[in-house]
Tab-separated table of C-alpha atoms in Angstrom:
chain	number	residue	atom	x	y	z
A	28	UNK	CA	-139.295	12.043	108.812
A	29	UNK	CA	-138.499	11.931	112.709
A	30	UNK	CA	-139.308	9.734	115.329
A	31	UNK	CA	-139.856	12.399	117.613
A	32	UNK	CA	-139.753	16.014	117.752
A	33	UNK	CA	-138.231	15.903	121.253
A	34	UNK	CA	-135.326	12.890	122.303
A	35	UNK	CA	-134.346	13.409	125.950
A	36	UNK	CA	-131.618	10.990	126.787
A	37	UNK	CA	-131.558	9.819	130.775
A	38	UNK	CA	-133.799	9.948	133.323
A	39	UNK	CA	-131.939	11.827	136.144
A	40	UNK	CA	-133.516	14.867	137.075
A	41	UNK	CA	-132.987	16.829	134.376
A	42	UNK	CA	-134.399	13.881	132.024
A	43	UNK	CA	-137.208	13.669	133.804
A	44	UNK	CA	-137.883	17.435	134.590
A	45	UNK	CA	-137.694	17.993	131.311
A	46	UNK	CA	-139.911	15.456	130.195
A	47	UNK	CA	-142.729	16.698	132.571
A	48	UNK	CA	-142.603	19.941	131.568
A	49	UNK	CA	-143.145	18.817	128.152
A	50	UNK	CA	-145.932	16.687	129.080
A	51	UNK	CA	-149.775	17.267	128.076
A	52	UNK	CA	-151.163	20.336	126.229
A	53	UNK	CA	-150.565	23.708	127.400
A	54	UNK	CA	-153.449	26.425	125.441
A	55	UNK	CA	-151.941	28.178	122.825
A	56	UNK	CA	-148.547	26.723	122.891
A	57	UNK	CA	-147.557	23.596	120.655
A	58	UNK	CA	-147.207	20.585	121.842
A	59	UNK	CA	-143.617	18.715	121.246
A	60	UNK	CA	-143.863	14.747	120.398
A	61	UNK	CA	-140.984	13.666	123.203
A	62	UNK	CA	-139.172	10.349	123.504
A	63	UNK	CA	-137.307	9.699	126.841
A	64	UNK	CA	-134.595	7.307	126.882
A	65	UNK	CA	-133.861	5.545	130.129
A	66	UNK	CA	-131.087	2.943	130.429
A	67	UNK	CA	-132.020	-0.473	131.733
A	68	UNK	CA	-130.903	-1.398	134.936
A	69	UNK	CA	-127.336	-1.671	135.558
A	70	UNK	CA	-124.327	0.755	135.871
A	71	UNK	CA	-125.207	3.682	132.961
A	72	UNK	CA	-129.025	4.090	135.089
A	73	UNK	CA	-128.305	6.627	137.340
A	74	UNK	CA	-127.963	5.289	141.102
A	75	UNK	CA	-130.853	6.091	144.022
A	76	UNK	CA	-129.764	9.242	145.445
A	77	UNK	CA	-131.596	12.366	146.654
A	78	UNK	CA	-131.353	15.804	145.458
A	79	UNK	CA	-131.637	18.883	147.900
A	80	UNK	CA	-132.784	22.610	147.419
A	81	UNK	CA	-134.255	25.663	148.409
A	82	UNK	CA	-137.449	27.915	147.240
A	83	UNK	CA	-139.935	30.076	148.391
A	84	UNK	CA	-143.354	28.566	149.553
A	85	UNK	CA	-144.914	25.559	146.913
A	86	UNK	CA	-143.101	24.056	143.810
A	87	UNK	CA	-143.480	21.888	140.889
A	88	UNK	CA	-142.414	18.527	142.437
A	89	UNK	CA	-143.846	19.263	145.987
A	90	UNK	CA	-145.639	15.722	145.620
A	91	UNK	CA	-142.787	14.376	145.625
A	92	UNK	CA	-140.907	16.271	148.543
A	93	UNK	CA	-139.716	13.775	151.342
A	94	UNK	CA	-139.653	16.413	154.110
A	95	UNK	CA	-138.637	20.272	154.269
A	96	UNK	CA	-136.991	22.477	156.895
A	97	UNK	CA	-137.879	26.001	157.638
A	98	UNK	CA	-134.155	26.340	159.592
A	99	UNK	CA	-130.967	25.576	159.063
A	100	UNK	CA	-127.839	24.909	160.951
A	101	UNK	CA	-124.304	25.576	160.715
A	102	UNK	CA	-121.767	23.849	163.382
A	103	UNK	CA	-118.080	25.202	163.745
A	104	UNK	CA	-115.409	22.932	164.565
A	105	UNK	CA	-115.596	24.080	168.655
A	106	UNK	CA	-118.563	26.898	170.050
A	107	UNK	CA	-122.448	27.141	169.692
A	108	UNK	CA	-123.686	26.197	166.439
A	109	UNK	CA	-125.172	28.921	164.186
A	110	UNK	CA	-128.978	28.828	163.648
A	111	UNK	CA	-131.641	30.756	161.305
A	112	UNK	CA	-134.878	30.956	160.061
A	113	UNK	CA	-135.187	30.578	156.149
A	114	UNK	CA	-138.399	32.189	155.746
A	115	UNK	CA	-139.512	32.835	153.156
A	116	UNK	CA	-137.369	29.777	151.921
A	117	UNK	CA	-137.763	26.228	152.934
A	118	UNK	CA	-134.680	23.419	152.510
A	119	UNK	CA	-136.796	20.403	150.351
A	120	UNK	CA	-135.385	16.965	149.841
A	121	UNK	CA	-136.156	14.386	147.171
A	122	UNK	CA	-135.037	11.015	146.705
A	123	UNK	CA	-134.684	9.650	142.991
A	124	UNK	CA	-137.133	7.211	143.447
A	125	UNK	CA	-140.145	9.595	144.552
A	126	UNK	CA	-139.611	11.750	141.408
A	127	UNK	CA	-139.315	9.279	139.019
A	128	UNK	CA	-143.248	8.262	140.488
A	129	UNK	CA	-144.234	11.320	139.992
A	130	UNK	CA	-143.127	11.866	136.512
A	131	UNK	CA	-144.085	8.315	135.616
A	132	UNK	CA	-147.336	9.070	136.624
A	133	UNK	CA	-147.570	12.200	134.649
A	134	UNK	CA	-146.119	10.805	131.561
A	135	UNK	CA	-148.710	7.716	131.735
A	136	UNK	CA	-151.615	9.936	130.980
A	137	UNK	CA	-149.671	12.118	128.382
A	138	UNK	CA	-149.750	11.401	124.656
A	139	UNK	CA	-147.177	13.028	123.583
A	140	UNK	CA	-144.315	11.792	125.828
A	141	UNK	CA	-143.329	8.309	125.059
A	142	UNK	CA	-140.508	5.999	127.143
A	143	UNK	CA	-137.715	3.610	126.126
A	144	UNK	CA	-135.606	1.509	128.070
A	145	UNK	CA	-132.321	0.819	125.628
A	146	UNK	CA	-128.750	2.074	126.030
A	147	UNK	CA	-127.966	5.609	123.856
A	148	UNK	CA	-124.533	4.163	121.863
A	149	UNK	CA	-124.275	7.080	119.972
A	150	UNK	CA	-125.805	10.580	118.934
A	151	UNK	CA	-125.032	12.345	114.994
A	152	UNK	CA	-126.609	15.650	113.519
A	153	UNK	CA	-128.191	15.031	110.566
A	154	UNK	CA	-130.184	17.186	107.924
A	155	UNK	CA	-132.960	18.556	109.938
A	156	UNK	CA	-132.057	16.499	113.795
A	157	UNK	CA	-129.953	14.267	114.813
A	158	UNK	CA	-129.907	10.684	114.641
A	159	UNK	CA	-129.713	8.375	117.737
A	160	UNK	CA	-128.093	4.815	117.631
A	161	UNK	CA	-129.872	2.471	120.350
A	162	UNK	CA	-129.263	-0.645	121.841
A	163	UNK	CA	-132.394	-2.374	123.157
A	164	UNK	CA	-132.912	-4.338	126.409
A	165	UNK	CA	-132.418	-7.349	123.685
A	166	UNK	CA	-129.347	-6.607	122.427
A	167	UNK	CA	-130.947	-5.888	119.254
A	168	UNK	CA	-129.845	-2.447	117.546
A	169	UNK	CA	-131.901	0.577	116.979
A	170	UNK	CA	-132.060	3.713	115.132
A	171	UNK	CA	-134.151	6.768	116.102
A	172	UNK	CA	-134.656	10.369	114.759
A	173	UNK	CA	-135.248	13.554	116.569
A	174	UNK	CA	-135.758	17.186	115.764
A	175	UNK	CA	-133.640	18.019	119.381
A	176	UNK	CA	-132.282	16.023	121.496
A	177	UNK	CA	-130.977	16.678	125.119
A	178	UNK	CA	-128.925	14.345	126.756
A	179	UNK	CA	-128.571	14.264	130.395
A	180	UNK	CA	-126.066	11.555	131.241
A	181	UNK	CA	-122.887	12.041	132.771
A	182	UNK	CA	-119.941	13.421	130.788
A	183	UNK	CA	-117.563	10.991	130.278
A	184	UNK	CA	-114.335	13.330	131.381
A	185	UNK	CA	-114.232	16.508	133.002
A	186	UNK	CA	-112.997	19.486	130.851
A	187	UNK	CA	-109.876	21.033	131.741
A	188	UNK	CA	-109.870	23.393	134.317
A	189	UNK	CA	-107.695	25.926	136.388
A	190	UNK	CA	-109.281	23.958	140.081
A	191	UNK	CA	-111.537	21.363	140.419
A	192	UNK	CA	-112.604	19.587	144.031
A	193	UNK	CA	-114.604	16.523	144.468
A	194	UNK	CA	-117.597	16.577	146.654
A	195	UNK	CA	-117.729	13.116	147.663
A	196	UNK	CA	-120.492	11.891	150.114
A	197	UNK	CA	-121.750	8.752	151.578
A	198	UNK	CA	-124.978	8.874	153.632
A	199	UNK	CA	-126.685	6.531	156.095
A	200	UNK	CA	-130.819	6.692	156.309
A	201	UNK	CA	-130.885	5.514	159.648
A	202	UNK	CA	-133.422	4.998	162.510
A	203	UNK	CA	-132.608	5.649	166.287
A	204	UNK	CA	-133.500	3.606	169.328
A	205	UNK	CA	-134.601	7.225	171.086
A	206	UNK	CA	-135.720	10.501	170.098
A	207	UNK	CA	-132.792	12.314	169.309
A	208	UNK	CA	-133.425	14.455	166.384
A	209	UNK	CA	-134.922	17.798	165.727
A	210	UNK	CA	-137.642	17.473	162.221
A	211	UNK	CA	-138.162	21.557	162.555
A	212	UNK	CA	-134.032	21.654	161.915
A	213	UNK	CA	-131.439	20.270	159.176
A	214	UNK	CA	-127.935	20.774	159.858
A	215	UNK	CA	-126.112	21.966	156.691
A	216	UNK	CA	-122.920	21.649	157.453
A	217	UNK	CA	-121.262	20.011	160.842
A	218	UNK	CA	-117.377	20.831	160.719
A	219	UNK	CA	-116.774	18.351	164.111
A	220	UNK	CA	-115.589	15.889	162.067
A	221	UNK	CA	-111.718	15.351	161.902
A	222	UNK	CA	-110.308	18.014	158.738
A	223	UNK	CA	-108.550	16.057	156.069
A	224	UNK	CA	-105.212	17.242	155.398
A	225	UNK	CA	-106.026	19.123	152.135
A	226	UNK	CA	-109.708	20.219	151.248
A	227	UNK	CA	-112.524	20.343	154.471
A	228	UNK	CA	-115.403	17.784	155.038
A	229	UNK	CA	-118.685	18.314	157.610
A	230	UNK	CA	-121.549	16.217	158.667
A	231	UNK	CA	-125.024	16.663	157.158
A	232	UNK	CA	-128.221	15.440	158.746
A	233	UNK	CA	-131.716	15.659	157.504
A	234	UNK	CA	-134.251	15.097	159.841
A	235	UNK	CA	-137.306	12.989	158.655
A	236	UNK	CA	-139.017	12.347	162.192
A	237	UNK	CA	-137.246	12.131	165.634
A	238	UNK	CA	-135.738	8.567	165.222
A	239	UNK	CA	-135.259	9.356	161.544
A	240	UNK	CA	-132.325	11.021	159.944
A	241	UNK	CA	-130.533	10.959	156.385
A	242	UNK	CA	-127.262	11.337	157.960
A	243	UNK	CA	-123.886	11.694	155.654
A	244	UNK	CA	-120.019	12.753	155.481
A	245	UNK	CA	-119.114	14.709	152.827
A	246	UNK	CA	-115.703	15.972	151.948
A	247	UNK	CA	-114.009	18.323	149.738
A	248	UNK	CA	-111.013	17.049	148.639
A	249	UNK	CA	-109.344	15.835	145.409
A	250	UNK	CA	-109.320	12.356	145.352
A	251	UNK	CA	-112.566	10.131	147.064
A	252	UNK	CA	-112.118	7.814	149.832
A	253	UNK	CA	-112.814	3.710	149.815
A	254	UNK	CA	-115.371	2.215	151.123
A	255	UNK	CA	-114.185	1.484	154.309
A	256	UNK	CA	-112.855	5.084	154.608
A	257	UNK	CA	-117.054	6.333	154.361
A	258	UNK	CA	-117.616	3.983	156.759
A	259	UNK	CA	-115.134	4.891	159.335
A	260	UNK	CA	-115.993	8.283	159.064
A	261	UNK	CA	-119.668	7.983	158.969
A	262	UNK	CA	-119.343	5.633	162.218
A	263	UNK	CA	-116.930	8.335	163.586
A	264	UNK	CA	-119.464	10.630	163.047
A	265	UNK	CA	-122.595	8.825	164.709
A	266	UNK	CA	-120.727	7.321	167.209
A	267	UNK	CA	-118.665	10.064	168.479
A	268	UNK	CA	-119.946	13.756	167.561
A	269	UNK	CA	-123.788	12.650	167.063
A	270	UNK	CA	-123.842	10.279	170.053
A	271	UNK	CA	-126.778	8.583	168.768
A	272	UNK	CA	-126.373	5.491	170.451
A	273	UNK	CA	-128.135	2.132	169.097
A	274	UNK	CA	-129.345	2.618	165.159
A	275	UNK	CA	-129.992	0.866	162.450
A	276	UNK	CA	-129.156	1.447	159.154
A	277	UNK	CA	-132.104	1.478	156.367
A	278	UNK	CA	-130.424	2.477	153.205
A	279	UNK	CA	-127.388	3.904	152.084
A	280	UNK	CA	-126.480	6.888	149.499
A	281	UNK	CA	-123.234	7.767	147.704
A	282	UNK	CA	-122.026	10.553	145.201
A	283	UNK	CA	-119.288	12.599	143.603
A	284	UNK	CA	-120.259	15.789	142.245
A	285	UNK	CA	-117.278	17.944	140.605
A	286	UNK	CA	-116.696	21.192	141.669
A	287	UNK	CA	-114.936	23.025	138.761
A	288	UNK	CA	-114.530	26.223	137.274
A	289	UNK	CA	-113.845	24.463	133.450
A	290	UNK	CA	-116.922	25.510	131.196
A	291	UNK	CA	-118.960	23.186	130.665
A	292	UNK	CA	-119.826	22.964	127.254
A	293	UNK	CA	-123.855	22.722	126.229
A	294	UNK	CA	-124.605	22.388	122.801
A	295	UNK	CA	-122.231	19.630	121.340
A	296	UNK	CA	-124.219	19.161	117.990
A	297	UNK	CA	-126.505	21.602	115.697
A	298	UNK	CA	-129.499	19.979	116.929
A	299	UNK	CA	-128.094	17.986	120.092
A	300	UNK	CA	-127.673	19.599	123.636
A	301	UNK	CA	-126.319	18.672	127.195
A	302	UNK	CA	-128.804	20.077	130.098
A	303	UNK	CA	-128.043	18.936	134.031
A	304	UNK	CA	-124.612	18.557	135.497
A	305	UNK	CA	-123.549	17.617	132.058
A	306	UNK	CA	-124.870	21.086	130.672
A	307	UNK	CA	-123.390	23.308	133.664
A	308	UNK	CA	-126.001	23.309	136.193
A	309	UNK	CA	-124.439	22.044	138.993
A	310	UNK	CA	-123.104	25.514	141.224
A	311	UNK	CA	-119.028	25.279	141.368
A	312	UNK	CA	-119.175	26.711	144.908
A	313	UNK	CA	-122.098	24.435	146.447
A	314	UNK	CA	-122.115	21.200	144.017
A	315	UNK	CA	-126.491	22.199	144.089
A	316	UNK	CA	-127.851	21.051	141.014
A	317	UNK	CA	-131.213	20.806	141.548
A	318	UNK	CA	-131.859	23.894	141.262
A	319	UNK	CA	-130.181	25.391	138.363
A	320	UNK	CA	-131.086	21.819	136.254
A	321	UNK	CA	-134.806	23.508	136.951
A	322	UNK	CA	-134.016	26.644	135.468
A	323	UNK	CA	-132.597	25.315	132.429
A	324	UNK	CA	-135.800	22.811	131.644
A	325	UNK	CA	-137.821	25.341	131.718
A	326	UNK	CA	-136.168	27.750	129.612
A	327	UNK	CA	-136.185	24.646	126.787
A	328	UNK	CA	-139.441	23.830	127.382
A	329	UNK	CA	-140.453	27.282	126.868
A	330	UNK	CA	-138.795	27.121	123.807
A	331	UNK	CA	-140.038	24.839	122.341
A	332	UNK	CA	-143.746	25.370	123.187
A	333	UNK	CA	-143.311	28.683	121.294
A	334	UNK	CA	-141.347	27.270	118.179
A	335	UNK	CA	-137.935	29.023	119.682
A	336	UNK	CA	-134.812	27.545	119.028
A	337	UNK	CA	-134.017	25.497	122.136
A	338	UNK	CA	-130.536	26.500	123.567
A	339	UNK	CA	-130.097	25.613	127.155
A	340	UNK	CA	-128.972	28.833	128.882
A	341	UNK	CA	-126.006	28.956	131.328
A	342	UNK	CA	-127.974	28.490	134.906
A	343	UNK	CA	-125.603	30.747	136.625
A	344	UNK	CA	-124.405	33.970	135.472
A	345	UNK	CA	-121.025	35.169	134.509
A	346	UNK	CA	-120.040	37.139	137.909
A	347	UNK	CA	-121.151	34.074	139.747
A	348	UNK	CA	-118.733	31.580	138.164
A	349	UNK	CA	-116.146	34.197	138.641
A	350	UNK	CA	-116.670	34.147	142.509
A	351	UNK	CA	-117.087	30.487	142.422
A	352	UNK	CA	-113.384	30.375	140.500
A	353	UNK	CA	-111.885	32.408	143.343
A	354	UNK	CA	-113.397	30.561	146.040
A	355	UNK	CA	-112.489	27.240	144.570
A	356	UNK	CA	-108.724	28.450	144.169
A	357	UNK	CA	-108.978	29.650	147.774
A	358	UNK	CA	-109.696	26.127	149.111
A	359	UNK	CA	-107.781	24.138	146.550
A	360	UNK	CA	-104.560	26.374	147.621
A	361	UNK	CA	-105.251	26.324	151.191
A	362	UNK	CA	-104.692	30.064	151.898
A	363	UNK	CA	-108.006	30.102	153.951
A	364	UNK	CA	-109.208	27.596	156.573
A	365	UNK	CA	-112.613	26.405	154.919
A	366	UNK	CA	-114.270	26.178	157.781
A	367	UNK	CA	-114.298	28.969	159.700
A	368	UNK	CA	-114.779	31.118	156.249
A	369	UNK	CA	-117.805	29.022	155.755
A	370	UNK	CA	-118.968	29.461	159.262
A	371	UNK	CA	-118.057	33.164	159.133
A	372	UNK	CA	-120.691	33.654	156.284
A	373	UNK	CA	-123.161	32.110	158.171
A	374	UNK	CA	-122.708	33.639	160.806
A	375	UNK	CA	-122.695	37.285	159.698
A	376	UNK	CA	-125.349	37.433	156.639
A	377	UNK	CA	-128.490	36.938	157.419
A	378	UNK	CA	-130.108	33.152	156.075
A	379	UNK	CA	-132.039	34.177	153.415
A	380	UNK	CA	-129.774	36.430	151.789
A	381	UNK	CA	-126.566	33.923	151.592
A	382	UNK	CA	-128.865	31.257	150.264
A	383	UNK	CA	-130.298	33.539	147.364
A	384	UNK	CA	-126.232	34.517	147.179
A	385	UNK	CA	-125.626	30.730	146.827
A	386	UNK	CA	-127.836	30.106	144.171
A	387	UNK	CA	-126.985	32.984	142.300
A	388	UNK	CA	-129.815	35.108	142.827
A	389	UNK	CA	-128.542	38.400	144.370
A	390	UNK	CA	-127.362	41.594	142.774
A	391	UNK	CA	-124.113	43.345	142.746
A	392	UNK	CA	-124.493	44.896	145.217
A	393	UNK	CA	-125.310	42.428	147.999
A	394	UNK	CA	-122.868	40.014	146.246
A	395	UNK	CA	-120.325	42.743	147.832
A	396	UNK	CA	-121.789	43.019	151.008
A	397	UNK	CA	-121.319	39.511	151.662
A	398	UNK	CA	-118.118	39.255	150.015
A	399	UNK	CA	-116.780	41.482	152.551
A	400	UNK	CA	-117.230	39.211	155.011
A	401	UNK	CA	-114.921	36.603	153.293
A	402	UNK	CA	-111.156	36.378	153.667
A	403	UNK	CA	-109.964	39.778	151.708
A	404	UNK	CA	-106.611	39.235	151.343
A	405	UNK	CA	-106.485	35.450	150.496
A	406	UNK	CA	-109.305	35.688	148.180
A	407	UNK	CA	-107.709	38.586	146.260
A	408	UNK	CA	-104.768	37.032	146.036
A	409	UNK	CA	-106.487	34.050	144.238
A	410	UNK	CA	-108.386	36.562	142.126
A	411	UNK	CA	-105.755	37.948	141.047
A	412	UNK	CA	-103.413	34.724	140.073
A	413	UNK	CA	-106.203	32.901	138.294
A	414	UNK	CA	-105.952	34.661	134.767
A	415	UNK	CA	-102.155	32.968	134.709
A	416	UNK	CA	-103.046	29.909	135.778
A	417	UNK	CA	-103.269	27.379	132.532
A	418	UNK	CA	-106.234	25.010	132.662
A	419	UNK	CA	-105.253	21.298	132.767
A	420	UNK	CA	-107.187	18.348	132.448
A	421	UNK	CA	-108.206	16.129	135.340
A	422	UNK	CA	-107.778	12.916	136.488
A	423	UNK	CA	-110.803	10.996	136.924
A	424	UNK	CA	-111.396	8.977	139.850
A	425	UNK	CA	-110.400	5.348	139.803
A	426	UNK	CA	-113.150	2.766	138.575
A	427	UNK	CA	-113.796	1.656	142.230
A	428	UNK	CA	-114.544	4.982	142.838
A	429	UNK	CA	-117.589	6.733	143.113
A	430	UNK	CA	-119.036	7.751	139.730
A	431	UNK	CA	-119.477	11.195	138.639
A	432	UNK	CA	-123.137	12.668	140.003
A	433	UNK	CA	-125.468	13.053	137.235
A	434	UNK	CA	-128.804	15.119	137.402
């Protein structure tokens, strides 16, 4: 006997994605019993954060959208900034805290999809499933059975790996004494911001109204900063490049999402999977998860609706994570200057077609096209070192550190 045909362990994105997909009857299909495991409050809950992406037209969790862009923006370091239409694509942001509504509300009026706040000690196969070991909000201990279970929380360490970058952020949400930003326009990446020694870092802004703005530094680099550092640079940022003049700061974001070319392993048990940034769906290159976290939930809830086994698949082909592996040992070695390859890119493929190249979604053949607007020589040379290079295991971030993103 199982408690559930269906244990989905953290409520991230890909927890909760998963567990509306599985919600409710769908004609014809089955219809999976599903237990989702949230942590109570406190450090293993995932923190308030927002999760960017781009599609064509309406989606799943439009309800949920805070605001969408039909342009972009690049910035070089010096010159005119680089503009485009997305259409037919549109840039969507959510924050955490609108999904999980959404979902919540969904799950409320489904009986197949229960919830349970308790702490996920451990997880075993066993004959037929696995078994979960719980701790409740109580302290009390717990045992639970599933036919599958898919845990979404963050890995614990990072598997070894030939590069890996941090992308470490901290954003402001901030409102502005005058009208001083553009809601028809997000800019993507600002590179006016002073270039760390090793790695790159840009501005981001997000546009809600015209005093409103989710405004953030980012950097990749190998190590994080402290939390003065963020601060510094976000003021540096607001202050000097920005020139917003009088704001005041609403709420505040931070991340670290791993950009790696180690494989990330998904199925760690007969009947017990990884799906997320745990599973592989975060995009080495961009550090997007949203996206590819979608595409795996849907293949497993597919699955399971029609009795398959349900085997997260990779969200981003083979050739992709081979470009990503190049690119990543391109930065890391510092044989191009990251921001005026980005900016190049921009620049010289049309919008549309480098954001369906970022998310994995072109064919060979345009793949080359806009590789040949990359760096040859530096990016062959990393090409061609990268089958000698031996994969080595990374050191995480301290404990005062950002923790790693989970989705």
């Amino acid at each position: 006997m199982v408690d559930a045909d269906v244990a989905v362990l953290g409520a991230g994105a890909a927890g909760l994605s998963l567990a509306h997909r599985l919600a409710g009857d769908v004609p014809g299909l089955r219809t999976p019993s599903v237990l989702l495991v949230d942590a109570p409050p406190g450090p293993l809950r995932p923190p308030r954060r927002t999760w960017c992406f781009w599609e064509p037209g309406a989606g799943r969790f439009d309800a949920a959208v805070t605001a969408w862009w039909p342009r972009l923006r690049v910035r070089p370091p010096t010159g005119d900034p680089i503009e485009g239409d997305l259409a037919p694509l549109r840039y969507k942001m959510i924050r955490s805290d609108d999904l999980e509504d959404l979902v919540g509300r969904r799950l409320a009026d489904s009986p197949n999809v229960r919830r349970l706040t308790a702490t996920a000690e451990a997880v075993e196969d066993v004959r037929g499933g696995a078994r979960i070991q719980l701790t409740d909000t109580d302290g009390r201990a717990r045992v639970l059975t599933a036919r599958w279970v898919f845990d979404s929380r963050p890995p614990g360490s990072l598997p070894a790996a030939r590069t890996t970058l941090l992308q470490h952020f901290h954003g402001w949400f901030v409102r502005t004494a005058r009208p001083v930003f553009d809601p028809g326009t997000a800019d993507l990446m600002d590179f006016r911001t002073p270039q760390p020694a090793h790695g790159l870092s840009f501005g981001y802004v997000l546009p809600t109204g015209p005093h409103e703005a989710l405004v953030e530094y980012t950097e990749f680099s190998s190590r994080p900063l402290g939390v003065s550092g963020y601060e510094a640079a976000l003021r540096q940022y607001t202050d000097e490049v920005l020139r917003l003049g009088g704001l005041r700061v609403l709420a505040t974001e931070t991340g670290l999402i791993p950009m790696t070319d180690a494989p990330m392993q998904r199925q760690v048990g007969a009947s017990v999977f990884r799906i997320g940034a745990a599973g592989g769906a975060t995009r080495p290159s961009t550090g997007y998860t949203f996206a590819g976290l979608q595409r795996q939930t849907r293949a497993v809830a597919a699955a399971l609706r029609q009795g398959r086994r349900p085997e997260p698949p990779d969200p981003h082909s083979a050739r992709s994570r081979a470009m990503d592996a190049v690119l990543l040992r391109t930065l890391d070695s510092g044989r191009a200057d990251g921001p005026a390859l980005l900016c190049r890119l921009f620049d010289r493929v049309p919008l549309p077609r480098l954001l369906r190249f970022l998310d994995g979604r072109t064919r060979l053949r345009e793949d080359l096209a806009v590789g040949l607007h990359a760096p040859i020589v530096p990016m062959l040379r990393s090409a061609l070192e990268l089958p000698a290079l031996p994969r080595r295991p990374f050191d995480h971030p301290r404990p005062d550190q950002p923790p790693l993103e989970t989705a």
